[in-house]
Amino acid sequence: MPIVAKISGSGSYLPERVLTNSDLEKMVETSDAWIRERTGIARRHIARADETTTDLALQASRLALKRAGLEAKDIDAILFATVTPDQVMPSAACTLQAKLGCGPIMAFDLSAACSGFVYSLNVADSLIRSGQFKNILVVGAESLSRIVNWKDRETCILFGDGAGAVILSATETPDKNSSQFLSFSMRANGTLGHLLSLETGRPQDQMKMDSELIRLPFVQMRGREIFKSAVRAMADSCEIVLKANEMTAEDVDWVIPHQANIRIIQAVGEHLSVDPKKIIINIEDTGNTSSATIPVAFDQAVSDGRIQRGHTVLFTAFGGGLTYGATLFKY
Ligand code: UT7
């Protein structure tokens, strides 16, 4: 029987501190009404000064292990999707490996911005199907509050911090109705990379000893252009994975799109003609947490009983790179 990968457990963690739109009104020229209407966001969670991305990931990963009925020593690889690692080296994956107390396993970060978690699922699924790995911890975690310019109202209202984790476990199955990933579509378009960027630690800047070029590493975004690309890319990606399984949106129980803007989520839903009740949305309470949006929303929906074993679920992501993609799976 073929070896496939199933999600054996999930966990998520959002920092305790909450920053509301009213708090932001005191920091930049904006309003609660504008933010809600244009983005759907009401509040976002912000990590404490002493809380790093891997601290958030640790909480989410411990929960995922517990729910999978596994211990840290059972994990044989960690894939960590993030654009805000604690430091460049060692990687967030290696730091998390040490914090969790895993054995001497493979651990690496995957950089695909907001699509990083879904990219990582694709890689982890392939590694498991190869027969080399049995239980892979896949994490999407960010401390975006560290890279946001809190004086720029066009970006600072959008982002938040958080972490989500799942464990992919090897299982043998004879048919397509049991838990497994059915299809992936992962793409990138580097020619539009300038629309969403975070320039930091560039060797050419560091070489200039007398430089005035030292810039603070803030995220930069051309919002309106990104908006249009996001809708098209996510809708197309969903259509690819649905078509590969001879399915339509009607055959899907739940859709979890990357949570960047409520209007983007709704537009993707309209393109797919999916019943809005099937779309899982938590952006009001979390803002955009980049690679963490999908695993956090997934874990919340599993925890409150909306997503159940046997359900067909569609994830779709879009982010800096530009990167985008989708996966369809049986939970
Ligand atoms: O994670 C993956 C990538 N991220 C995304 O997918 C985000 C994509 N983009 C967006 O979500 C939206 O483009 C934004 C939420 C960033 C902006 O919404 P928009 O409807 O595209 O607004 P806009 O940029 O067209 O700006 C409309 C107006 C402008 O004023 P004028 O030029 O019309 O006078 C802005 O200066 O709103 C103004 N504005 C604000 N007003 C109050 C921009 N930001 C704010 C603000 N508060 N925070």
mmCIF file with all atom_site columns, C-alpha atoms and ligand atoms in Angstrom, residues 29-30 34 38-39 114 153-154 157-158 196 221 223-224 226-227 258 260-261 263-264 288 318, ligand 1:
data_model
loop_
_atom_site.group_PDB
_atom_site.id
_atom_site.type_symbol
_atom_site.label_atom_id
_atom_site.label_alt_id
_atom_site.label_comp_id
_atom_site.label_asym_id
_atom_site.label_entity_id
_atom_site.label_seq_id
_atom_site.pdbx_PDB_ins_code
_atom_site.Cartn_x
_atom_site.Cartn_y
_atom_site.Cartn_z
_atom_site.occupancy
_atom_site.B_iso_or_equiv
_atom_site.pdbx_formal_charge
_atom_site.auth_seq_id
_atom_site.auth_comp_id
_atom_site.auth_asym_id
_atom_site.auth_atom_id
_atom_site.pdbx_PDB_model_num
ATOM   1  C CA  . GLU A 1 29  ? -3.687  58.902 11.594 1.00 0.00 ? 29  GLU A CA  1
ATOM   2  C CA  . THR A 1 30  ? -6.288  56.192 11.132 1.00 0.00 ? 30  THR A CA  1
ATOM   3  C CA  . TRP A 1 34  ? -11.418 52.645 8.162  1.00 0.00 ? 34  TRP A CA  1
ATOM   4  C CA  . ARG A 1 38  ? -10.943 48.206 4.320  1.00 0.00 ? 38  ARG A CA  1
ATOM   5  C CA  . THR A 1 39  ? -9.364  45.133 5.978  1.00 0.00 ? 39  THR A CA  1
ATOM   6  C CA  . CYS A 1 114 ? 2.915   34.211 3.712  1.00 0.00 ? 114 CYS A CA  1
ATOM   7  C CA  . ARG A 1 153 ? -0.385  53.660 8.646  1.00 0.00 ? 153 ARG A CA  1
ATOM   8  C CA  . GLU A 1 154 ? -0.578  51.778 5.346  1.00 0.00 ? 154 GLU A CA  1
ATOM   9  C CA  . ILE A 1 157 ? -2.561  48.317 10.879 1.00 0.00 ? 157 ILE A CA  1
ATOM   10 C CA  . LEU A 1 158 ? -2.378  45.021 8.988  1.00 0.00 ? 158 LEU A CA  1
ATOM   11 C CA  . LEU A 1 196 ? 6.123   43.270 -1.087 1.00 0.00 ? 196 LEU A CA  1
ATOM   12 C CA  . MET A 1 221 ? 4.154   46.947 0.412  1.00 0.00 ? 221 MET A CA  1
ATOM   13 C CA  . GLY A 1 223 ? -1.057  47.368 -1.236 1.00 0.00 ? 223 GLY A CA  1
ATOM   14 C CA  . ARG A 1 224 ? -3.402  47.960 -4.160 1.00 0.00 ? 224 ARG A CA  1
ATOM   15 C CA  . ILE A 1 226 ? -0.727  43.167 -4.149 1.00 0.00 ? 226 ILE A CA  1
ATOM   16 C CA  . PHE A 1 227 ? -4.481  42.998 -3.588 1.00 0.00 ? 227 PHE A CA  1
ATOM   17 C CA  . HIS A 1 258 ? -4.462  33.277 3.810  1.00 0.00 ? 258 HIS A CA  1
ATOM   18 C CA  . ALA A 1 260 ? -4.529  39.242 4.637  1.00 0.00 ? 260 ALA A CA  1
ATOM   19 C CA  . ASN A 1 261 ? -7.702  41.237 4.050  1.00 0.00 ? 261 ASN A CA  1
ATOM   20 C CA  . ARG A 1 263 ? -12.085 41.757 0.952  1.00 0.00 ? 263 ARG A CA  1
ATOM   21 C CA  . ILE A 1 264 ? -9.427  39.501 -0.618 1.00 0.00 ? 264 ILE A CA  1
ATOM   22 C CA  . ASN A 1 288 ? -2.257  39.165 9.014  1.00 0.00 ? 288 ASN A CA  1
ATOM   23 C CA  . PHE A 1 318 ? -0.292  34.177 -1.223 1.00 0.00 ? 318 PHE A CA  1
HETATM 24 O O1  . UT7 B 2 .   ? 0.058   38.995 3.235  1.00 0.00 ? 1   UT7 B O1  1
HETATM 25 C C1  . UT7 B 2 .   ? 0.088   39.126 1.854  1.00 0.00 ? 1   UT7 B C1  1
HETATM 26 C C2  . UT7 B 2 .   ? 0.078   40.406 1.289  1.00 0.00 ? 1   UT7 B C2  1
HETATM 27 N N1  . UT7 B 2 .   ? -0.736  41.454 1.761  1.00 0.00 ? 1   UT7 B N1  1
HETATM 28 C C3  . UT7 B 2 .   ? -1.920  41.725 1.217  1.00 0.00 ? 1   UT7 B C3  1
HETATM 29 O O2  . UT7 B 2 .   ? -2.460  40.917 0.515  1.00 0.00 ? 1   UT7 B O2  1
HETATM 30 C C4  . UT7 B 2 .   ? -2.527  43.075 1.458  1.00 0.00 ? 1   UT7 B C4  1
HETATM 31 C C5  . UT7 B 2 .   ? -3.114  43.606 0.177  1.00 0.00 ? 1   UT7 B C5  1
HETATM 32 N N2  . UT7 B 2 .   ? -3.609  44.970 0.202  1.00 0.00 ? 1   UT7 B N2  1
HETATM 33 C C6  . UT7 B 2 .   ? -4.588  45.426 1.009  1.00 0.00 ? 1   UT7 B C6  1
HETATM 34 O O3  . UT7 B 2 .   ? -5.089  44.692 1.851  1.00 0.00 ? 1   UT7 B O3  1
HETATM 35 C C7  . UT7 B 2 .   ? -5.119  46.825 0.810  1.00 0.00 ? 1   UT7 B C7  1
HETATM 36 O O4  . UT7 B 2 .   ? -4.585  47.342 -0.375 1.00 0.00 ? 1   UT7 B O4  1
HETATM 37 C C8  . UT7 B 2 .   ? -4.802  47.797 1.990  1.00 0.00 ? 1   UT7 B C8  1
HETATM 38 C C9  . UT7 B 2 .   ? -5.609  47.395 3.202  1.00 0.00 ? 1   UT7 B C9  1
HETATM 39 C C10 . UT7 B 2 .   ? -3.308  47.754 2.305  1.00 0.00 ? 1   UT7 B C10 1
HETATM 40 C C11 . UT7 B 2 .   ? -5.191  49.216 1.606  1.00 0.00 ? 1   UT7 B C11 1
HETATM 41 O O5  . UT7 B 2 .   ? -6.579  49.256 1.239  1.00 0.00 ? 1   UT7 B O5  1
HETATM 42 P P1  . UT7 B 2 .   ? -7.033  49.991 -0.095 1.00 0.00 ? 1   UT7 B P1  1
HETATM 43 O O6  . UT7 B 2 .   ? -8.490  49.916 -0.150 1.00 0.00 ? 1   UT7 B O6  1
HETATM 44 O O7  . UT7 B 2 .   ? -6.245  49.363 -1.211 1.00 0.00 ? 1   UT7 B O7  1
HETATM 45 O O8  . UT7 B 2 .   ? -6.622  51.485 0.195  1.00 0.00 ? 1   UT7 B O8  1
HETATM 46 P P2  . UT7 B 2 .   ? -5.671  52.427 -0.660 1.00 0.00 ? 1   UT7 B P2  1
HETATM 47 O O9  . UT7 B 2 .   ? -4.244  52.023 -0.489 1.00 0.00 ? 1   UT7 B O9  1
HETATM 48 O O10 . UT7 B 2 .   ? -6.222  52.524 -2.028 1.00 0.00 ? 1   UT7 B O10 1
HETATM 49 O O11 . UT7 B 2 .   ? -5.900  53.797 0.091  1.00 0.00 ? 1   UT7 B O11 1
HETATM 50 C C12 . UT7 B 2 .   ? -7.154  54.469 0.102  1.00 0.00 ? 1   UT7 B C12 1
HETATM 51 C C13 . UT7 B 2 .   ? -7.013  55.729 0.933  1.00 0.00 ? 1   UT7 B C13 1
HETATM 52 C C14 . UT7 B 2 .   ? -5.769  56.546 0.627  1.00 0.00 ? 1   UT7 B C14 1
HETATM 53 O O12 . UT7 B 2 .   ? -6.096  57.918 0.737  1.00 0.00 ? 1   UT7 B O12 1
HETATM 54 P P3  . UT7 B 2 .   ? -6.409  58.784 -0.587 1.00 0.00 ? 1   UT7 B P3  1
HETATM 55 O O13 . UT7 B 2 .   ? -5.166  58.693 -1.427 1.00 0.00 ? 1   UT7 B O13 1
HETATM 56 O O14 . UT7 B 2 .   ? -7.589  58.121 -1.219 1.00 0.00 ? 1   UT7 B O14 1
HETATM 57 O O15 . UT7 B 2 .   ? -6.683  60.133 -0.023 1.00 0.00 ? 1   UT7 B O15 1
HETATM 58 C C15 . UT7 B 2 .   ? -4.808  56.173 1.735  1.00 0.00 ? 1   UT7 B C15 1
HETATM 59 O O16 . UT7 B 2 .   ? -3.872  57.184 2.009  1.00 0.00 ? 1   UT7 B O16 1
HETATM 60 O O17 . UT7 B 2 .   ? -6.916  55.364 2.320  1.00 0.00 ? 1   UT7 B O17 1
HETATM 61 C C16 . UT7 B 2 .   ? -5.755  55.983 2.899  1.00 0.00 ? 1   UT7 B C16 1
HETATM 62 N N3  . UT7 B 2 .   ? -5.216  55.095 3.931  1.00 0.00 ? 1   UT7 B N3  1
HETATM 63 C C17 . UT7 B 2 .   ? -5.671  55.114 5.207  1.00 0.00 ? 1   UT7 B C17 1
HETATM 64 N N4  . UT7 B 2 .   ? -6.621  55.836 5.824  1.00 0.00 ? 1   UT7 B N4  1
HETATM 65 C C18 . UT7 B 2 .   ? -6.830  55.592 7.138  1.00 0.00 ? 1   UT7 B C18 1
HETATM 66 C C19 . UT7 B 2 .   ? -4.278  54.147 3.809  1.00 0.00 ? 1   UT7 B C19 1
HETATM 67 N N5  . UT7 B 2 .   ? -4.081  53.555 4.998  1.00 0.00 ? 1   UT7 B N5  1
HETATM 68 C C20 . UT7 B 2 .   ? -4.931  54.125 5.870  1.00 0.00 ? 1   UT7 B C20 1
HETATM 69 C C21 . UT7 B 2 .   ? -5.183  53.923 7.242  1.00 0.00 ? 1   UT7 B C21 1
HETATM 70 N N6  . UT7 B 2 .   ? -6.153  54.687 7.829  1.00 0.00 ? 1   UT7 B N6  1
HETATM 71 N N7  . UT7 B 2 .   ? -4.558  52.998 7.968  1.00 0.00 ? 1   UT7 B N7  1
#
